Short mmCIF file of C-alpha atoms and ligand atoms in Angstrom, two decimals:
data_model
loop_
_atom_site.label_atom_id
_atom_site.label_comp_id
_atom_site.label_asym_id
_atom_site.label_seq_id
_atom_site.Cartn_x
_atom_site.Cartn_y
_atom_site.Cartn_z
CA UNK A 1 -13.81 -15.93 -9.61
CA UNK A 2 -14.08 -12.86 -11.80
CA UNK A 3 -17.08 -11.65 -10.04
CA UNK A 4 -17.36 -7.96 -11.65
CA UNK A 5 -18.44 -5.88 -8.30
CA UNK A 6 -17.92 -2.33 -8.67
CA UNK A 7 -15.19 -1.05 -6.92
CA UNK A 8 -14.93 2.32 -4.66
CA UNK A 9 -11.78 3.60 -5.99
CA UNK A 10 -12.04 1.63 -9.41
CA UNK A 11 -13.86 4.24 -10.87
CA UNK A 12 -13.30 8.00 -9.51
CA UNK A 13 -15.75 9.68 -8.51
CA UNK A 14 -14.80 12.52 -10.24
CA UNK A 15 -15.71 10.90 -13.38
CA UNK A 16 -19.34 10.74 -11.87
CA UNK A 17 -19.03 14.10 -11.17
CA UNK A 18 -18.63 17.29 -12.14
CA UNK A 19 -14.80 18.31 -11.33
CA UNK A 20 -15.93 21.15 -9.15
CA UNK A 21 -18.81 19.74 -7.38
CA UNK A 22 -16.55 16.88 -6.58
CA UNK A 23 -13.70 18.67 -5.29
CA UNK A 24 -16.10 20.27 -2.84
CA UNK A 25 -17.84 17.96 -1.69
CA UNK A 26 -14.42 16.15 -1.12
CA UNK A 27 -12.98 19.22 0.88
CA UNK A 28 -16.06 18.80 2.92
CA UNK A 29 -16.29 15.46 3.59
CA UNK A 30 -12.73 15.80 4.98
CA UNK A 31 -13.13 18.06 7.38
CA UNK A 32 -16.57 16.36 8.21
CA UNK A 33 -15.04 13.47 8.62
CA UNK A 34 -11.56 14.82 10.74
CA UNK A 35 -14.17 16.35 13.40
CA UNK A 36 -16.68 12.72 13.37
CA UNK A 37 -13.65 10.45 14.02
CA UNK A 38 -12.36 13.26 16.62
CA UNK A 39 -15.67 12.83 18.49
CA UNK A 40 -15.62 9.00 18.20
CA UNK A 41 -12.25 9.06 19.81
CA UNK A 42 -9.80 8.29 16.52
CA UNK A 43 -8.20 11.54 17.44
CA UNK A 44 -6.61 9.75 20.38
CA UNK A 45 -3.10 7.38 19.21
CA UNK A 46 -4.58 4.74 17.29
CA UNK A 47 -3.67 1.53 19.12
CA UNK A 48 -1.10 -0.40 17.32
CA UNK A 49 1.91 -0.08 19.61
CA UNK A 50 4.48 -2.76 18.20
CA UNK A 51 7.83 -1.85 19.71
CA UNK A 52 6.59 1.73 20.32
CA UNK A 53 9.94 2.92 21.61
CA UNK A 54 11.50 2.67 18.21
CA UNK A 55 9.52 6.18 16.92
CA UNK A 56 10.40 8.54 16.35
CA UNK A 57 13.09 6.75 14.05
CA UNK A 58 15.45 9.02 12.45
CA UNK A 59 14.93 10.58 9.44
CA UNK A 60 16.72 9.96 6.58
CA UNK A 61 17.26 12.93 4.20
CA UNK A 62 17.88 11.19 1.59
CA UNK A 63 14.05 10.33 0.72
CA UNK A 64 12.73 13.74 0.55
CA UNK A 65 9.16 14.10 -1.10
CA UNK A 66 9.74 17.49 -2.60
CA UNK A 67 6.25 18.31 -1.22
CA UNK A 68 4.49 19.46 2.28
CA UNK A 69 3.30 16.20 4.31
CA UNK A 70 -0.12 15.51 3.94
CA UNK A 71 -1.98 16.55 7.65
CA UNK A 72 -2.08 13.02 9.78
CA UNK A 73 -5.54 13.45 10.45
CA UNK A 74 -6.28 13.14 6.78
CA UNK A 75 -3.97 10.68 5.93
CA UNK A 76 -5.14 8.37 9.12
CA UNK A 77 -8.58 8.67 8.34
CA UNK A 78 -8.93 8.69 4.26
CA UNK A 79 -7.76 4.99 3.77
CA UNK A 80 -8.50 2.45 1.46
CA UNK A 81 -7.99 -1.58 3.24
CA UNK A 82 -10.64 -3.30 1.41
CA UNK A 83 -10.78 -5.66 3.87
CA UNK A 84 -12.55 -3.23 6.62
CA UNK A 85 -15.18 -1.76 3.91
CA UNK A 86 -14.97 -0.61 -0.05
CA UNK A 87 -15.11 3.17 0.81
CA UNK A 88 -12.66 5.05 2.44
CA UNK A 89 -13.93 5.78 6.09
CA UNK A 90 -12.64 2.22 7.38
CA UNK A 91 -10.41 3.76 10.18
CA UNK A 92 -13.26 2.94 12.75
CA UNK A 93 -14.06 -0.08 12.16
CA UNK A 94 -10.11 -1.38 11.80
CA UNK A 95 -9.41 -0.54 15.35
CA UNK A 96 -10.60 -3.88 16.04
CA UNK A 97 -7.80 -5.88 14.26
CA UNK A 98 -5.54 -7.25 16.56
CA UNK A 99 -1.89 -6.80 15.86
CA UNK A 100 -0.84 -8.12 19.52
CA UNK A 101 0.93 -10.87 19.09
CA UNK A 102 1.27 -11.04 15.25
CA UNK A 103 2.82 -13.91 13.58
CA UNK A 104 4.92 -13.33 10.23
CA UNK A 105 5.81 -16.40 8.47
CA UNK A 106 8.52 -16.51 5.80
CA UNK A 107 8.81 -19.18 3.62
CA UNK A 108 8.85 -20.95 -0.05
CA UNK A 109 12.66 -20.99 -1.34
CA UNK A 110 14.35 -20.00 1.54
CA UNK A 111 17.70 -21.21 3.48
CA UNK A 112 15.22 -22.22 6.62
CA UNK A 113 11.27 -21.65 7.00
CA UNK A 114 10.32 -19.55 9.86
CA UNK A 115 7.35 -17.74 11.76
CA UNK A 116 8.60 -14.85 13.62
CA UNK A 117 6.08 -12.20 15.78
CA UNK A 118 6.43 -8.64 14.14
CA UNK A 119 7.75 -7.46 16.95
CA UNK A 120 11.05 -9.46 16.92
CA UNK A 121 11.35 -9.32 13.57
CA UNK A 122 11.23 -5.22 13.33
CA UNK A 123 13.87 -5.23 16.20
CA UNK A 124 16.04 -6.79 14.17
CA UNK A 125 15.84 -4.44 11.52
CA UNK A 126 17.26 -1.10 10.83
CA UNK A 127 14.09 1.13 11.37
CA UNK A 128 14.77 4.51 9.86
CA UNK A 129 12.01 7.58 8.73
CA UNK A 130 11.28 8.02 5.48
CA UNK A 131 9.19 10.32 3.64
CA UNK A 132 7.45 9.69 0.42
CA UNK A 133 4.84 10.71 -2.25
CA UNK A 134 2.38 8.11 -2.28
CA UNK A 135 0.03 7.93 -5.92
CA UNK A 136 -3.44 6.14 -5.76
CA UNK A 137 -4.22 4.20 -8.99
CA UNK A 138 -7.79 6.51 -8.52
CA UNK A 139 -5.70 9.73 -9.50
CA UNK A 140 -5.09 11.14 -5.65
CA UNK A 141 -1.78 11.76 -3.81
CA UNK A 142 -0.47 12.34 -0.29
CA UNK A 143 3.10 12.55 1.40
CA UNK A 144 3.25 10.22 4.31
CA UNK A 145 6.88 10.23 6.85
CA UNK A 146 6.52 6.59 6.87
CA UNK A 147 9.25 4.65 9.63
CA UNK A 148 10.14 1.01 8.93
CA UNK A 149 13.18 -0.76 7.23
CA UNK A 150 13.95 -1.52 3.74
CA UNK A 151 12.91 -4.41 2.13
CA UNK A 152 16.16 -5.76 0.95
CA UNK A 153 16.72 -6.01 5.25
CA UNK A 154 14.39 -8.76 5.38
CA UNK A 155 15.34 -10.75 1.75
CA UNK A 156 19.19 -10.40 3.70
CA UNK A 157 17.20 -12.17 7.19
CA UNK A 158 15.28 -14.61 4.88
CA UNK A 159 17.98 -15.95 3.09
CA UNK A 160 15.93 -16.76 -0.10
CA UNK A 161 17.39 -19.28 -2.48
CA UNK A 162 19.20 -18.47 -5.67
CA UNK A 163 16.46 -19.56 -7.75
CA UNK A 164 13.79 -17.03 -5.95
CA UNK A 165 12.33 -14.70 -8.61
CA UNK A 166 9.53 -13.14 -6.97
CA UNK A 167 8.67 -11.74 -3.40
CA UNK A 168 4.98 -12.73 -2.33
CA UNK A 169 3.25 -11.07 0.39
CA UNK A 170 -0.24 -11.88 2.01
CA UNK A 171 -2.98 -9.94 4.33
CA UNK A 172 -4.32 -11.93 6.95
CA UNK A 173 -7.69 -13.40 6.53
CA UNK A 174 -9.92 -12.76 9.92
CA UNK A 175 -13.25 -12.25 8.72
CA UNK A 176 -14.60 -12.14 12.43
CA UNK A 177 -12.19 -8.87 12.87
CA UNK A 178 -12.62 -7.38 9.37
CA UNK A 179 -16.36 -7.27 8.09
CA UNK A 180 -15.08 -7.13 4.52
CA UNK A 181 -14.05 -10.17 4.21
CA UNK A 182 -16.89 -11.46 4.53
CA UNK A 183 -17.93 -10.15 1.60
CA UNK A 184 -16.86 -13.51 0.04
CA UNK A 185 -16.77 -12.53 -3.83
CA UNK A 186 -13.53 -10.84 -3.32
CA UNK A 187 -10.44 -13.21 -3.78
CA UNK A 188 -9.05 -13.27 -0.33
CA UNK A 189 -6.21 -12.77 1.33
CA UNK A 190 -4.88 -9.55 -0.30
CA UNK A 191 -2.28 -10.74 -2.21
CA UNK A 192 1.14 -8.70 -3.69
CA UNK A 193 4.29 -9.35 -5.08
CA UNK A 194 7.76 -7.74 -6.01
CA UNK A 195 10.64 -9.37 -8.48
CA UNK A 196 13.55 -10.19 -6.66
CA UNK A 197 14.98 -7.00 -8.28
CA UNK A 198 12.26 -4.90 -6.80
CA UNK A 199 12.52 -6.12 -3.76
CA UNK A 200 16.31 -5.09 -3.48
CA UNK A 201 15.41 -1.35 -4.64
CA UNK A 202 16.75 1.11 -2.62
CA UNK A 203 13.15 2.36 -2.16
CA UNK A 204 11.14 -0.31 -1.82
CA UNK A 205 10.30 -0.22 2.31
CA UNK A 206 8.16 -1.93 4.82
CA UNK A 207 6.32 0.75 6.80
CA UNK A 208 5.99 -0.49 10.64
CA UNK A 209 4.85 3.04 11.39
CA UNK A 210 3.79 6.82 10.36
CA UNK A 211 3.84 10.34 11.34
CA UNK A 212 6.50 9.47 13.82
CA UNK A 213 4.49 6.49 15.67
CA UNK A 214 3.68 2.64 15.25
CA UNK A 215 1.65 2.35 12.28
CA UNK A 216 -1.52 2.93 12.80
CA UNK A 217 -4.20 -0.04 12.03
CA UNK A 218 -6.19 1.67 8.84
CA UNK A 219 -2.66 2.24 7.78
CA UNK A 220 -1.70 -1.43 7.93
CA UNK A 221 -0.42 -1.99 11.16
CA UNK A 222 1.97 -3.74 11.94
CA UNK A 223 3.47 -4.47 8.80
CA UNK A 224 2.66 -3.04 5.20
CA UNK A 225 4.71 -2.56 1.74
CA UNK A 226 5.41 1.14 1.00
CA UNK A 227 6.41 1.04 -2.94
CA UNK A 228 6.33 4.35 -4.14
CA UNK A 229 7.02 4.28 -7.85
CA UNK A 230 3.71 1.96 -8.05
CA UNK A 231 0.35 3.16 -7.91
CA UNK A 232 -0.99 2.80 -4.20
CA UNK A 233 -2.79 -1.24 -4.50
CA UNK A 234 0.58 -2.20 -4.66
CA UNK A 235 1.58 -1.78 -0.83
CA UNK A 236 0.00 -4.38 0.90
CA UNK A 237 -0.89 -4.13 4.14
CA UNK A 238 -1.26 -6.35 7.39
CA UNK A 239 1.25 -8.63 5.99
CA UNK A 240 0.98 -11.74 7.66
CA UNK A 241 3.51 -14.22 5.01
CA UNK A 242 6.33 -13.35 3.01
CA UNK A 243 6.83 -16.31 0.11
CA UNK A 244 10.22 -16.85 -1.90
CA UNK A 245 8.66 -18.24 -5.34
CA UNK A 246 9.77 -18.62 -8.94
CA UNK A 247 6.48 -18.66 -9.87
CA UNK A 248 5.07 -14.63 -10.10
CA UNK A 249 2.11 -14.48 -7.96
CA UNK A 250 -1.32 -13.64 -8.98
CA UNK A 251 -2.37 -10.10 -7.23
CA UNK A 252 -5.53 -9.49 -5.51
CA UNK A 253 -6.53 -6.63 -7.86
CA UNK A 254 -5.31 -8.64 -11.38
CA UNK A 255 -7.83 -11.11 -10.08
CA UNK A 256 -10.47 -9.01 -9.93
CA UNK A 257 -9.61 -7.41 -13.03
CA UNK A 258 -7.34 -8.51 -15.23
CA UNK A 259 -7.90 -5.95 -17.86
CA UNK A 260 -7.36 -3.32 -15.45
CA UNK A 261 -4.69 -4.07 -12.86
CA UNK A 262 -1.90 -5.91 -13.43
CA UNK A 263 1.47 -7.01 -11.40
CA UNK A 264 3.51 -4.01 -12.41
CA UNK A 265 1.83 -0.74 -11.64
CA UNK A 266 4.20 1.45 -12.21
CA UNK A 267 3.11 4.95 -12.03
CA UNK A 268 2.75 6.33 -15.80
CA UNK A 269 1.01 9.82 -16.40
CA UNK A 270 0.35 8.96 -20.35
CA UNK A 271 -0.66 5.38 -20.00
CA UNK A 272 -4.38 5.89 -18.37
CA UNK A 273 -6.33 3.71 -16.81
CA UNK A 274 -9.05 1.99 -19.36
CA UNK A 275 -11.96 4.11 -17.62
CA UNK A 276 -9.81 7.53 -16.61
CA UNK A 277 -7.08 9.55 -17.22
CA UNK A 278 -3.55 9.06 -15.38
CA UNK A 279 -2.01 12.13 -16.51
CA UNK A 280 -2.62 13.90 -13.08
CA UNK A 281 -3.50 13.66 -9.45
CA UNK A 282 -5.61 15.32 -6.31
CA UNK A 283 -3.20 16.45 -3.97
CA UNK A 284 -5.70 15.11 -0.80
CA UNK A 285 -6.27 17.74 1.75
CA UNK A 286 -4.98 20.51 -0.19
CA UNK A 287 -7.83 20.45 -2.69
CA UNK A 288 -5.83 20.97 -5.98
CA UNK A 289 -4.65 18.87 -9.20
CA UNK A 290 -1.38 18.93 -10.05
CA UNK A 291 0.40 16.95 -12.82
CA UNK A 292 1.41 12.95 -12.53
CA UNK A 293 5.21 11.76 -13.07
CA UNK A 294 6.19 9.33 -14.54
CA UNK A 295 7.21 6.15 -11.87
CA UNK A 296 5.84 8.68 -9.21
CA UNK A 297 8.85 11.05 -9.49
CA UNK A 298 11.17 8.23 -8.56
CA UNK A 299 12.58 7.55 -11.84
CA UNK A 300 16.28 8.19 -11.16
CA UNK A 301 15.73 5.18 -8.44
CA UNK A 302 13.68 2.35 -10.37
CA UNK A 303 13.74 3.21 -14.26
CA UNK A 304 16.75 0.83 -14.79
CA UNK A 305 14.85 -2.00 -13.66
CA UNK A 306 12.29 -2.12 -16.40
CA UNK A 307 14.76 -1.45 -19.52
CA UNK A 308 14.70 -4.89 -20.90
CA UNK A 309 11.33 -6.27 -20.28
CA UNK A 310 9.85 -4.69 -24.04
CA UNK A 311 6.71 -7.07 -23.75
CA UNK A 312 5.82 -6.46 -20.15
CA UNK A 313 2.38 -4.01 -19.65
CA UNK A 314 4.76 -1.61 -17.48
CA UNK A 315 2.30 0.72 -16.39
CA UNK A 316 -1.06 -0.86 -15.38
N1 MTE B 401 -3.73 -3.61 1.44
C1 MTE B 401 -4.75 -4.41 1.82
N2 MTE B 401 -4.47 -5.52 2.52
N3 MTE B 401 -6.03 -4.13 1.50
C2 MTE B 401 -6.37 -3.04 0.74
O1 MTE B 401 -7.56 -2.83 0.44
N4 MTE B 401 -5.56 -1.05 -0.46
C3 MTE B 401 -4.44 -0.56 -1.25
C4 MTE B 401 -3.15 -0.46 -0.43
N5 MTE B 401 -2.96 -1.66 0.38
C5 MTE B 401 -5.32 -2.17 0.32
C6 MTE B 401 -4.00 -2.48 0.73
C7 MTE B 401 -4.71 0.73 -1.88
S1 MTE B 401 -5.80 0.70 -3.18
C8 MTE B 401 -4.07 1.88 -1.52
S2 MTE B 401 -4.24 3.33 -2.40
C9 MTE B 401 -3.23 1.92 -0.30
O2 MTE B 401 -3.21 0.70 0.41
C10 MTE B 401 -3.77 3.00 0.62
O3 MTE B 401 -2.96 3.15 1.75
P1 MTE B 401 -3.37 4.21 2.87
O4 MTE B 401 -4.77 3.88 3.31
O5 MTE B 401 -2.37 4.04 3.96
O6 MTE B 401 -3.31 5.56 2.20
#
């Protein structure tokens, strides 16, 4: 399985190249590509409308990113969903993923098994907007107003069993809609997972839309993870199955590379990745670096949860 492919964002590029050449070529290339998906018609609402009259949601002040919002045409068109290409132009080719009707199931060690469509399920949940910094693993930031409903909303609707340790979430697997899955040496589905403890986090969210509107489809319509004390792999999008398991669940990336990504991914500026440094980050769009914080800024939120696990790797 461990097929060693290289990766788009597993190594930078600005370790191929030089820091300034990089960063403008970068600055380019976004506003390049802002104007090409403009012209091809991605400057129009991306279609993803599930229960479009919940958005705007309200904003709740309490998740303030401290930062300006990163410009929605960059964030909507600067993606990485592995599953629609290994670079980061994929918002194109996405739009053909259809996420009308789209089936959820819950299951594992839960009260009752059930498949709900999106749809429902988000209606029954307190949608609210939230705005948070958002840390790629490759050493680049943004700060996305996502909308959607904590997490701990849908462990409450699942009803998971006492001995549940772990949440496991799963992309869908439609090769004839996304072309990268049929690059078959990558372990499909996408595959993520919380502790139970995570999962009740005040912060942990699932993001059912951005920027005030459904989520759009590069984004992860209609459902994704938005975790933002981990680096960026973490929040899974498309979810199609949410498992209750005592068992923790192998992630996409650890199976890929085990030596590199592993089921924590907590955000750590002094622990650096094997091939690059962690300690700080490309603010995207606004073209400058600016220092990395430890469990993305969010410490006051998550750092009790990971005071008694001494042998855990934390931070990869
Ligand atoms: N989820 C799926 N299913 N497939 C992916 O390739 N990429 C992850 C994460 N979720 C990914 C995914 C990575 S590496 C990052 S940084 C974020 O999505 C990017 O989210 P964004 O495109 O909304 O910025």
């Amino acid at each position: 399985m461990l097929i060693r492919r290289r990766k788009g964002w597993e190594i930078p590029e600005s370790q191929a190249t030089p820091e300034t050449v990089f960063l403008n070529r970068r600055r380019l290339l976004l506003g390049i590509g802002a104007a090409g998906l403009g012209a091809a018609g991605l400057a129009q609402p991306l279609r993803a409308h599930t229960a479009p009259d919940l958005y705007p949601a309200r904003r709740n002040p309490a998740y303030e990113a401290g930062r300006a919002l990163t410009e929605e045409k960059i964030a909507t068109s600067y993606n990485n969903f592995y599953e629609f290409g290994s670079h980061k132009r994929i918002a194109d080719a996405a739009q053909k993923l259809n996420v009308s009707p789209w089936q959820v199931k819950i299951d594992g060690m839960v009260a009752k098994e059930i498949t709900i469509d999106a749809e429902e399920l988000i209606r029954k949940m307190p949608v609210e907007e939230r705005v948070y910094r958002l840390r790629c693993v490759e050493a680049w930031s943004m700060v996305i107003p996502w909308s959607g409903f904590p997490v701990r909303a849908l462990v409450d609707f699942a009803q998971p069993q006492s001995g549940a340790k772990y949440l496991r979430m799963e992309t869908f697997v439609r090769p004839k809609e996304a072309g990268g899955q049929r690059q078959f040496w990558y372990p499909w589905p996408y595959v993520e997972g919380l502790t139970m403890a995570e999962a009740a986090n005040d912060l942990a969210f699932i993001g059912t839309g951005a920027y005030g509107k459904p989520m759009p489809k590069q984004m992860g319509a209609p459902l994704r993870l938005v975790v933002p004390w981990k680096y960026g792999f973490k929040s899974i999008k498309s979810i199609v199955r949410f498992t209750f398991t005592d068992q923790r669940p192998k992630t996409f990336w650890e199976a890929i590379g085990p030596d590199e990504y592993g089921f924590w991914a907590n955000v750590n500026p002094e622990v650096a990745h094997p091939r690059w440094s962690q300690a700080t980050e490309e603010v995207i769009g606004v073209g400058k670096r600016i220092p990395t914080q430890i469990y993305n800024g969010y410490g006051e939120f998550v750092a009790d949860l990971y005071r008694d696990l001494p042998d855990e790797k934390l931070f990869m």
